[in-house]
Amino acid sequence: MKILVLNAGSSSQKCCLYDISSDTFPQEAPKPLWFAKVDWSHHQGTAEIEISTAKGAYLQEEISTDSRLEVIVYLLNTLHQGSTQVINQLSEIDIVGHRVVHGGREYRDSVLITEDVKNAIANLSNLAPEHNPANLEGIIAIAQQLGNIPQVAVFDTAFHSYIPHAAAIYPIPYEFVEQGIRRYGFHGISHQYCGNRAAQILNQDLASLRLINCHLGNGCSLAAIKNGRSIDTTMGFTPLDGLMMGNRSGAVDPGIIIYLMEKENYTPEQLNHLLNKESGLKGISGVSGDFRQICDAISQGCDRAQLALDIYIYRLKYYIGAMIASLEGLDVLIFTAGVGENVPDVRKLTCEGFSFLGLQLDNHKNENKPIDIDISSVNSTVRVLVIHTQEDWQIAYECWRQMTKNPRTKN
Ligand code: ADP
């Protein structure tokens, strides 16, 4: 089965093609046959494209366009033509999966895309203005290019959609709750993948484990997973809530926002920019929101970069503590995404805060580029895993699940 996966960001587009030949879904993610990455963030109007294949072909190109449709047409051509060709014709693709950021309260699972689903994704754009429209453009582009191929929407909010009301509802006047102002949570595809992968690595039933997944990338969030489902998460109504992030503040006293509006005449646009782009590691350090640059600045003696790291770790421990309370215990702590996978000191400093629980790291394993392994010591009361998150593979799994339960044929 050939599965094409699209993952659209506000100024990026990633795509990959998997080929699954076995009857059962493989436990471990293979390398995709073909992988493409498009970045519009450096120069407006210029798409920087990189394509690589499992056989080692590599193509780098810049095309002058802002149009996602044009770029997707270009990418699809490289699947069956030129140096990065991996299939003979596009009709070999069986199904296409899309990451869709917001599924609202309605979509609690991935779903085959119909006109109703497209309308719902469009209607939810007010809750994810930077992402849902981009996701929809990808869906429309594929329908234009591949006709009536089955397409699946895999929602980042779905994994969190069973969070109990007590954890999901903000204590504001109830009329706003009825309008849909509540905790939705994000990074759900990554949290779900990591939970499943943790159970595989430990060779235990996921339903028997209480897990906390720390997704620490540019955006950061925790999920508390019990009975295989998210029961609490740190991101909320928007991806601004919770942990301190690269450029985002995470949770702050809402009174600060009122103060800035009243005393400093901040507009909604300025507040949006301040909290989403100028805060977090960047805001405190004055250096960057990129963790590598924070580490470099600390090694050169920059006090504000050190303060940024101290707040980052403090808040991470603080929210892990909250998630332990939600779970009423902890069996597995997982670190994933750019920072979680690559920075041993973040794992060490965080885990030190929970030694009172009997959580102990194996320092040697922690320092030696662990991927998909248990880095806790034999005597630790909590298993600590580093997992390389694979959102695209989780989306491919959702496509495979849709195909096998509902084998709609292509035209
Ligand atoms: P996104 O949320 O955009 O998917 P990533 O998961 O790629 O982000 O994580 C990006 C973050 O991870 C950046 O802050 C980057 O500096 C950090 N990072 C990635 N690799 C390393 C590394 N080897 N050492 C330190 N930080 C790293």
Short mmCIF file of C-alpha atoms and ligand atoms in Angstrom, two decimals:
data_model
loop_
_atom_site.label_atom_id
_atom_site.label_comp_id
_atom_site.label_asym_id
_atom_site.label_seq_id
_atom_site.Cartn_x
_atom_site.Cartn_y
_atom_site.Cartn_z
CA MET A 1 0.00 0.00 0.00
CA LYS A 2 1.46 3.37 -1.00
CA ILE A 3 0.56 6.12 1.43
CA LEU A 4 1.29 9.80 0.80
CA VAL A 5 1.41 11.97 3.93
CA LEU A 6 1.07 15.78 3.91
CA ASN A 7 1.96 17.91 6.89
CA ALA A 8 1.28 21.61 6.26
CA GLY A 9 2.57 24.39 8.52
CA SER A 10 1.83 28.08 8.14
CA SER A 11 5.08 28.67 6.22
CA SER A 12 6.14 25.11 5.53
CA GLN A 13 5.01 21.94 3.83
CA LYS A 14 6.34 18.47 4.45
CA CYS A 15 5.33 15.41 2.42
CA CYS A 16 6.45 11.80 2.36
CA LEU A 17 5.58 8.56 0.63
CA TYR A 18 5.57 5.24 2.48
CA ASP A 19 5.26 1.81 0.93
CA ILE A 20 3.80 -0.88 3.19
CA SER A 21 3.94 -4.32 1.68
CA SER A 22 3.14 -6.45 4.75
CA ASP A 23 -0.39 -7.50 5.76
CA THR A 24 0.05 -6.10 9.24
CA PHE A 25 1.21 -2.57 9.99
CA PRO A 26 4.98 -2.65 10.77
CA GLN A 27 5.93 -1.89 14.39
CA GLU A 28 8.88 0.26 13.41
CA ALA A 29 8.75 3.11 10.93
CA PRO A 30 10.74 2.42 7.76
CA LYS A 31 12.47 5.25 5.92
CA PRO A 32 9.95 6.82 3.54
CA LEU A 33 10.54 6.08 -0.15
CA TRP A 34 10.53 9.84 -0.80
CA PHE A 35 10.56 12.86 1.50
CA ALA A 36 10.03 16.54 0.66
CA LYS A 37 10.38 19.67 2.76
CA VAL A 38 9.33 23.15 1.65
CA ASP A 39 10.17 26.32 3.56
CA TRP A 40 8.73 29.75 2.83
CA SER A 41 9.99 31.36 6.03
CA HIS A 42 13.30 32.81 4.77
CA HIS A 43 12.19 34.85 1.75
CA GLN A 44 8.62 35.85 1.10
CA GLY A 45 7.45 34.54 -2.27
CA THR A 46 10.24 31.96 -2.50
CA ALA A 47 9.67 28.28 -1.77
CA GLU A 48 12.90 26.52 -0.76
CA ILE A 49 12.43 22.86 -1.62
CA GLU A 50 14.48 19.84 -0.57
CA ILE A 51 13.65 16.32 -1.70
CA SER A 52 15.41 13.09 -0.75
CA THR A 53 14.71 9.44 -1.45
CA ALA A 54 15.43 6.21 0.43
CA LYS A 55 17.84 5.29 -2.37
CA GLY A 56 19.92 8.42 -1.72
CA ALA A 57 18.75 10.82 -4.45
CA TYR A 58 18.69 14.46 -3.39
CA LEU A 59 17.24 17.55 -5.05
CA GLN A 60 17.37 21.15 -3.87
CA GLU A 61 15.41 23.82 -5.68
CA GLU A 62 13.94 27.27 -5.15
CA ILE A 63 10.79 28.27 -6.93
CA SER A 64 9.24 31.72 -6.92
CA THR A 65 5.77 31.20 -5.60
CA ASP A 66 3.61 31.66 -2.53
CA SER A 67 1.08 29.14 -3.80
CA ARG A 68 0.86 25.87 -1.87
CA LEU A 69 -1.08 24.36 -4.78
CA GLU A 70 1.74 25.16 -7.23
CA VAL A 71 4.31 23.67 -4.86
CA ILE A 72 2.29 20.49 -4.31
CA VAL A 73 1.95 20.04 -8.10
CA TYR A 74 5.74 20.45 -8.36
CA LEU A 75 6.34 17.92 -5.56
CA LEU A 76 3.98 15.36 -7.05
CA ASN A 77 5.85 15.58 -10.36
CA THR A 78 9.12 14.72 -8.63
CA LEU A 79 7.53 11.48 -7.38
CA HIS A 80 7.26 10.03 -10.87
CA GLN A 81 9.81 12.03 -12.92
CA GLY A 82 13.46 13.01 -12.83
CA SER A 83 16.22 12.08 -10.39
CA THR A 84 13.90 11.62 -7.37
CA GLN A 85 11.42 9.34 -9.18
CA VAL A 86 10.14 6.52 -6.95
CA ILE A 87 6.90 5.50 -8.73
CA ASN A 88 5.88 5.24 -12.37
CA GLN A 89 2.60 7.08 -12.10
CA LEU A 90 0.60 8.93 -9.47
CA SER A 91 -2.23 6.37 -9.69
CA GLU A 92 0.04 3.98 -7.75
CA ILE A 93 -0.70 6.03 -4.61
CA ASP A 94 -3.50 4.32 -2.67
CA ILE A 95 -4.40 6.89 -0.05
CA VAL A 96 -3.35 10.34 1.21
CA GLY A 97 -3.23 11.37 4.89
CA HIS A 98 -3.19 14.96 6.11
CA ARG A 99 -2.25 16.38 9.46
CA VAL A 100 -5.11 18.73 10.34
CA VAL A 101 -4.42 20.89 13.37
CA HIS A 102 -7.92 21.54 14.66
CA GLY A 103 -10.82 19.10 14.70
CA GLY A 104 -12.81 20.97 17.35
CA ARG A 105 -15.08 18.96 19.62
CA GLU A 106 -16.64 17.08 16.77
CA TYR A 107 -13.69 15.04 15.48
CA ARG A 108 -12.41 12.60 18.09
CA ASP A 109 -10.72 10.27 15.61
CA SER A 110 -9.20 10.42 12.15
CA VAL A 111 -11.77 10.40 9.36
CA LEU A 112 -12.12 9.84 5.61
CA ILE A 113 -12.47 13.28 4.03
CA THR A 114 -15.85 14.17 2.55
CA GLU A 115 -17.38 17.54 1.62
CA ASP A 116 -18.76 17.76 5.17
CA VAL A 117 -15.30 17.18 6.65
CA LYS A 118 -13.81 19.87 4.39
CA ASN A 119 -16.51 22.32 5.48
CA ALA A 120 -15.86 21.49 9.13
CA ILE A 121 -12.10 22.06 8.70
CA ALA A 122 -12.86 25.42 7.05
CA ASN A 123 -15.31 26.38 9.81
CA LEU A 124 -12.72 25.56 12.48
CA SER A 125 -10.23 27.97 10.91
CA ASN A 126 -11.18 30.62 13.44
CA LEU A 127 -9.65 28.36 16.12
CA ALA A 128 -6.47 27.61 14.10
CA PRO A 129 -6.14 30.51 11.63
CA GLU A 130 -2.53 29.72 10.68
CA HIS A 131 -3.00 26.00 10.16
CA ASN A 132 -6.47 24.78 9.18
CA PRO A 133 -6.59 26.88 5.95
CA ALA A 134 -3.14 25.51 4.98
CA ASN A 135 -4.31 21.95 5.72
CA LEU A 136 -7.39 22.50 3.58
CA GLU A 137 -5.31 23.85 0.67
CA GLY A 138 -3.36 20.57 0.71
CA ILE A 139 -6.57 18.53 0.64
CA ILE A 140 -7.95 20.56 -2.28
CA ALA A 141 -4.65 20.35 -4.19
CA ILE A 142 -4.58 16.55 -3.86
CA ALA A 143 -8.22 16.25 -5.00
CA GLN A 144 -7.37 18.40 -8.05
CA GLN A 145 -4.31 16.35 -8.92
CA LEU A 146 -5.29 12.81 -7.89
CA GLY A 147 -9.06 12.88 -8.41
CA ASN A 148 -11.20 10.74 -6.20
CA ILE A 149 -8.38 9.21 -4.15
CA PRO A 150 -9.31 8.46 -0.51
CA GLN A 151 -7.98 11.19 1.76
CA VAL A 152 -7.82 11.01 5.54
CA ALA A 153 -7.77 13.89 8.03
CA VAL A 154 -5.72 13.13 11.15
CA PHE A 155 -6.43 15.77 13.78
CA ASP A 156 -3.88 17.07 16.28
CA THR A 157 -6.69 17.68 18.76
CA ALA A 158 -8.33 14.24 18.48
CA PHE A 159 -6.09 12.40 20.94
CA HIS A 160 -7.03 14.94 23.63
CA SER A 161 -10.74 14.89 22.92
CA TYR A 162 -11.55 12.58 25.84
CA ILE A 163 -9.91 14.81 28.47
CA PRO A 164 -12.45 14.97 31.33
CA HIS A 165 -14.45 18.19 31.69
CA ALA A 166 -12.78 19.06 34.98
CA ALA A 167 -9.42 19.29 33.18
CA ALA A 168 -10.73 20.76 29.93
CA ILE A 169 -13.07 23.51 31.07
CA TYR A 170 -11.75 26.90 32.14
CA PRO A 171 -13.51 28.47 35.11
CA ILE A 172 -15.03 31.37 33.14
CA PRO A 173 -18.74 32.21 32.68
CA TYR A 174 -20.44 29.10 31.34
CA GLU A 175 -21.79 30.83 28.22
CA PHE A 176 -18.20 30.94 26.88
CA VAL A 177 -17.79 27.23 27.57
CA GLU A 178 -20.89 26.68 25.43
CA GLN A 179 -19.27 28.75 22.67
CA GLY A 180 -16.44 26.23 22.57
CA ILE A 181 -13.84 28.04 24.71
CA ARG A 182 -12.15 25.08 26.41
CA ARG A 183 -8.88 23.18 26.45
CA TYR A 184 -8.38 21.36 23.12
CA GLY A 185 -4.68 20.54 23.34
CA PHE A 186 -2.30 20.07 20.39
CA HIS A 187 0.64 17.85 19.30
CA GLY A 188 -1.85 14.99 19.68
CA ILE A 189 -0.42 12.98 16.78
CA SER A 190 3.04 13.06 18.36
CA HIS A 191 1.71 12.28 21.86
CA GLN A 192 -0.27 9.32 20.53
CA TYR A 193 2.67 7.97 18.53
CA CYS A 194 5.02 8.24 21.53
CA GLY A 195 2.56 6.56 23.89
CA ASN A 196 2.17 3.60 21.53
CA ARG A 197 5.88 3.39 20.85
CA ALA A 198 6.66 3.46 24.59
CA ALA A 199 4.39 0.45 25.17
CA GLN A 200 6.14 -1.37 22.30
CA ILE A 201 9.62 -0.58 23.61
CA LEU A 202 8.68 -1.73 27.13
CA ASN A 203 6.75 -4.68 25.77
CA GLN A 204 3.76 -3.80 27.94
CA ASP A 205 0.10 -3.15 27.32
CA LEU A 206 -0.41 0.60 26.80
CA ALA A 207 -3.68 0.46 28.73
CA SER A 208 -1.81 -0.68 31.85
CA LEU A 209 0.59 2.30 31.90
CA ARG A 210 0.46 5.86 33.26
CA LEU A 211 2.67 7.93 30.98
CA ILE A 212 3.75 11.54 30.59
CA ASN A 213 5.01 12.50 27.15
CA CYS A 214 7.17 15.64 27.04
CA HIS A 215 7.09 16.98 23.48
CA LEU A 216 9.84 19.62 23.56
CA GLY A 217 10.38 21.22 20.15
CA ASN A 218 9.92 24.85 19.14
CA GLY A 219 6.44 24.36 20.53
CA CYS A 220 6.31 22.39 23.78
CA SER A 221 3.55 20.44 25.48
CA LEU A 222 2.98 17.55 27.89
CA ALA A 223 0.31 14.89 27.68
CA ALA A 224 -0.77 12.69 30.58
CA ILE A 225 -1.78 9.33 29.10
CA LYS A 226 -3.90 6.77 30.94
CA ASN A 227 -5.75 3.76 29.48
CA GLY A 228 -4.15 4.71 26.15
CA ARG A 229 -5.80 8.14 26.07
CA SER A 230 -4.75 11.69 26.88
CA ILE A 231 -6.41 12.69 30.14
CA ASP A 232 -4.69 16.06 30.46
CA THR A 233 -2.36 18.27 28.47
CA THR A 234 -0.62 21.60 28.92
CA MET A 235 -1.64 23.38 25.71
CA GLY A 236 -5.16 24.71 25.90
CA PHE A 237 -7.67 26.64 23.84
CA THR A 238 -4.66 27.68 21.75
CA PRO A 239 -1.07 26.37 21.48
CA LEU A 240 0.04 29.30 23.69
CA ASP A 241 -0.86 27.73 27.04
CA GLY A 242 1.32 25.68 29.36
CA LEU A 243 5.10 25.22 29.10
CA MET A 244 7.62 27.91 28.22
CA MET A 245 8.58 27.48 24.55
CA GLY A 246 11.08 28.81 22.02
CA ASN A 247 9.25 32.04 21.19
CA ARG A 248 5.95 31.51 23.06
CA SER A 249 5.42 32.48 26.67
CA GLY A 250 3.30 29.51 27.74
CA ALA A 251 0.93 30.21 30.63
CA VAL A 252 1.11 33.70 32.13
CA ASP A 253 -1.19 35.54 34.51
CA PRO A 254 -4.06 36.82 32.29
CA GLY A 255 -3.92 40.00 34.40
CA ILE A 256 -0.67 40.86 32.56
CA ILE A 257 -2.63 41.06 29.32
CA ILE A 258 -5.25 43.35 30.86
CA TYR A 259 -2.46 45.49 32.29
CA LEU A 260 -0.69 45.81 28.92
CA MET A 261 -3.96 46.74 27.20
CA GLU A 262 -4.95 49.31 29.81
CA LYS A 263 -1.60 50.86 30.69
CA GLU A 264 0.43 50.38 27.52
CA ASN A 265 -2.36 50.49 24.90
CA TYR A 266 -1.42 47.14 23.40
CA THR A 267 -3.69 46.01 20.55
CA PRO A 268 -4.72 42.36 20.06
CA GLU A 269 -2.24 42.08 17.15
CA GLN A 270 0.61 43.44 19.28
CA LEU A 271 -0.27 41.10 22.15
CA ASN A 272 -0.42 38.18 19.75
CA HIS A 273 3.05 39.05 18.45
CA LEU A 274 4.46 39.66 21.93
CA LEU A 275 3.26 36.36 23.42
CA ASN A 276 3.69 34.11 20.36
CA LYS A 277 6.88 35.47 18.79
CA GLU A 278 8.84 37.56 21.28
CA SER A 279 8.49 35.62 24.53
CA GLY A 280 9.69 32.25 25.83
CA LEU A 281 13.42 31.46 25.56
CA LYS A 282 13.83 34.32 23.09
CA GLY A 283 12.11 36.91 25.26
CA ILE A 284 14.05 36.10 28.42
CA SER A 285 17.48 35.47 26.88
CA GLY A 286 17.36 38.23 24.26
CA VAL A 287 19.41 35.76 22.21
CA SER A 288 17.12 33.39 20.33
CA GLY A 289 14.22 30.96 20.65
CA ASP A 290 16.45 28.23 19.26
CA PHE A 291 17.70 25.91 21.99
CA ARG A 292 21.11 25.35 20.38
CA GLN A 293 21.79 29.09 20.48
CA ILE A 294 20.68 29.25 24.11
CA CYS A 295 23.20 26.50 24.94
CA ASP A 296 25.96 28.35 23.04
CA ALA A 297 25.15 31.61 24.84
CA ILE A 298 25.24 29.87 28.24
CA SER A 299 28.65 28.41 27.47
CA GLN A 300 29.84 31.96 26.71
CA GLY A 301 28.62 33.14 30.11
CA CYS A 302 25.34 34.84 29.12
CA ASP A 303 23.33 35.24 32.37
CA ARG A 304 19.99 35.86 30.67
CA ALA A 305 20.35 32.69 28.58
CA GLN A 306 21.02 30.82 31.85
CA LEU A 307 17.92 32.43 33.39
CA ALA A 308 15.88 31.38 30.33
CA LEU A 309 17.04 27.78 30.79
CA ASP A 310 16.32 27.89 34.54
CA ILE A 311 12.73 29.06 33.93
CA TYR A 312 12.28 26.48 31.14
CA ILE A 313 13.33 23.61 33.43
CA TYR A 314 11.42 24.96 36.43
CA ARG A 315 8.18 25.16 34.45
CA LEU A 316 8.76 21.77 32.86
CA LYS A 317 9.12 20.16 36.30
CA TYR A 318 6.13 22.15 37.59
CA TYR A 319 3.82 20.84 34.87
CA ILE A 320 5.17 17.29 35.08
CA GLY A 321 4.19 17.51 38.77
CA ALA A 322 0.69 18.59 37.75
CA MET A 323 0.42 15.71 35.26
CA ILE A 324 1.56 13.21 37.93
CA ALA A 325 -1.33 14.45 40.06
CA SER A 326 -3.76 14.03 37.14
CA LEU A 327 -2.50 10.49 36.55
CA GLU A 328 -2.34 9.68 40.29
CA GLY A 329 1.11 8.18 39.76
CA LEU A 330 3.67 7.67 37.03
CA ASP A 331 5.08 4.62 35.27
CA VAL A 332 6.79 6.14 32.24
CA LEU A 333 8.27 9.55 31.45
CA ILE A 334 9.04 10.15 27.76
CA PHE A 335 11.18 12.85 26.15
CA THR A 336 10.66 13.63 22.47
CA ALA A 337 11.06 16.26 19.66
CA GLY A 338 14.10 18.49 18.93
CA VAL A 339 15.01 19.40 22.52
CA GLY A 340 13.63 16.28 24.22
CA GLU A 341 15.57 13.97 21.90
CA ASN A 342 18.82 15.92 21.66
CA VAL A 343 19.61 17.67 24.94
CA PRO A 344 20.79 15.30 27.72
CA ASP A 345 21.02 18.18 30.23
CA VAL A 346 17.32 18.99 29.90
CA ARG A 347 16.48 15.36 30.68
CA LYS A 348 18.98 15.23 33.55
CA LEU A 349 17.91 18.49 35.20
CA THR A 350 14.24 17.57 34.84
CA CYS A 351 14.62 14.05 36.18
CA GLU A 352 16.65 15.25 39.18
CA GLY A 353 13.47 16.99 40.36
CA PHE A 354 11.72 13.62 40.67
CA SER A 355 14.42 11.61 42.44
CA PHE A 356 12.17 11.78 45.55
CA LEU A 357 9.85 9.39 43.67
CA GLY A 358 12.70 6.95 43.12
CA LEU A 359 13.12 8.05 39.48
CA GLN A 360 16.77 7.54 38.51
CA LEU A 361 18.51 8.08 35.19
CA ASP A 362 21.32 5.93 33.85
CA ASN A 363 23.68 8.82 33.13
CA HIS A 364 25.71 6.88 30.61
CA LYS A 365 22.63 5.99 28.55
CA ASN A 366 21.32 9.56 28.85
CA GLU A 367 24.54 11.02 27.45
CA ASN A 368 24.95 8.62 24.52
CA LYS A 369 22.47 9.85 21.91
CA PRO A 370 19.64 7.55 22.99
CA ILE A 371 16.89 6.90 20.45
CA ASP A 372 13.88 4.77 21.31
CA ILE A 373 15.45 3.32 24.44
CA ASP A 374 14.94 3.28 28.20
CA ILE A 375 17.50 5.58 29.84
CA SER A 376 16.48 4.95 33.45
CA SER A 377 18.65 2.94 35.82
CA VAL A 378 17.62 -0.64 36.62
CA ASN A 379 16.39 0.37 40.07
CA SER A 380 14.36 3.38 38.94
CA THR A 381 10.70 3.31 39.98
CA VAL A 382 9.78 5.14 36.77
CA ARG A 383 10.96 4.16 33.27
CA VAL A 384 12.38 7.10 31.32
CA LEU A 385 12.37 6.82 27.54
CA VAL A 386 13.74 8.94 24.72
CA ILE A 387 11.58 8.44 21.64
CA HIS A 388 12.11 9.89 18.19
CA THR A 389 8.68 11.22 17.36
CA GLN A 390 7.31 10.19 13.98
CA GLU A 391 4.11 12.09 13.31
CA ASP A 392 4.14 11.17 9.60
CA TRP A 393 4.27 7.47 10.47
CA GLN A 394 1.32 7.88 12.85
CA ILE A 395 -0.62 9.58 10.02
CA ALA A 396 0.34 6.68 7.70
CA TYR A 397 -0.97 4.29 10.37
CA GLU A 398 -4.30 6.14 10.49
CA CYS A 399 -4.54 5.84 6.67
CA TRP A 400 -3.77 2.14 6.84
CA ARG A 401 -6.44 1.73 9.54
CA GLN A 402 -9.02 3.56 7.40
CA MET A 403 -8.13 1.46 4.33
CA THR A 404 -8.31 -1.84 6.13
CA LYS A 405 -11.59 -1.10 7.89
CA ASN A 406 -13.09 0.69 4.90
CA PRO A 407 -11.40 -0.49 1.71
CA ARG A 408 -12.97 2.10 -0.61
CA THR A 409 -11.40 1.61 -4.06
CA LYS A 410 -9.88 4.28 -6.20
CA ASN A 411 -11.45 5.28 -9.53
P1 ADP B 1 9.20 21.87 15.75
O1 ADP B 1 8.37 22.15 16.96
O2 ADP B 1 9.35 23.05 14.84
O3 ADP B 1 8.88 20.57 15.04
P2 ADP B 1 11.66 20.52 16.54
O4 ADP B 1 11.05 19.33 17.16
O5 ADP B 1 12.43 20.33 15.28
O6 ADP B 1 10.66 21.71 16.36
O7 ADP B 1 12.64 21.16 17.64
C1 ADP B 1 13.33 22.35 17.39
C2 ADP B 1 14.13 22.72 18.62
O8 ADP B 1 15.01 21.64 18.95
C3 ADP B 1 14.99 23.96 18.41
O9 ADP B 1 14.99 24.76 19.57
C4 ADP B 1 16.39 23.36 18.22
O10 ADP B 1 17.40 24.22 18.62
C5 ADP B 1 16.31 22.16 19.14
N1 ADP B 1 17.32 21.17 18.77
C6 ADP B 1 17.31 20.33 17.71
N2 ADP B 1 18.45 19.60 17.68
C7 ADP B 1 19.18 19.98 18.75
C8 ADP B 1 20.47 19.61 19.28
N3 ADP B 1 21.21 18.68 18.69
N4 ADP B 1 20.88 20.24 20.40
C9 ADP B 1 20.16 21.19 20.99
N5 ADP B 1 18.93 21.59 20.55
C10 ADP B 1 18.46 20.99 19.44
#
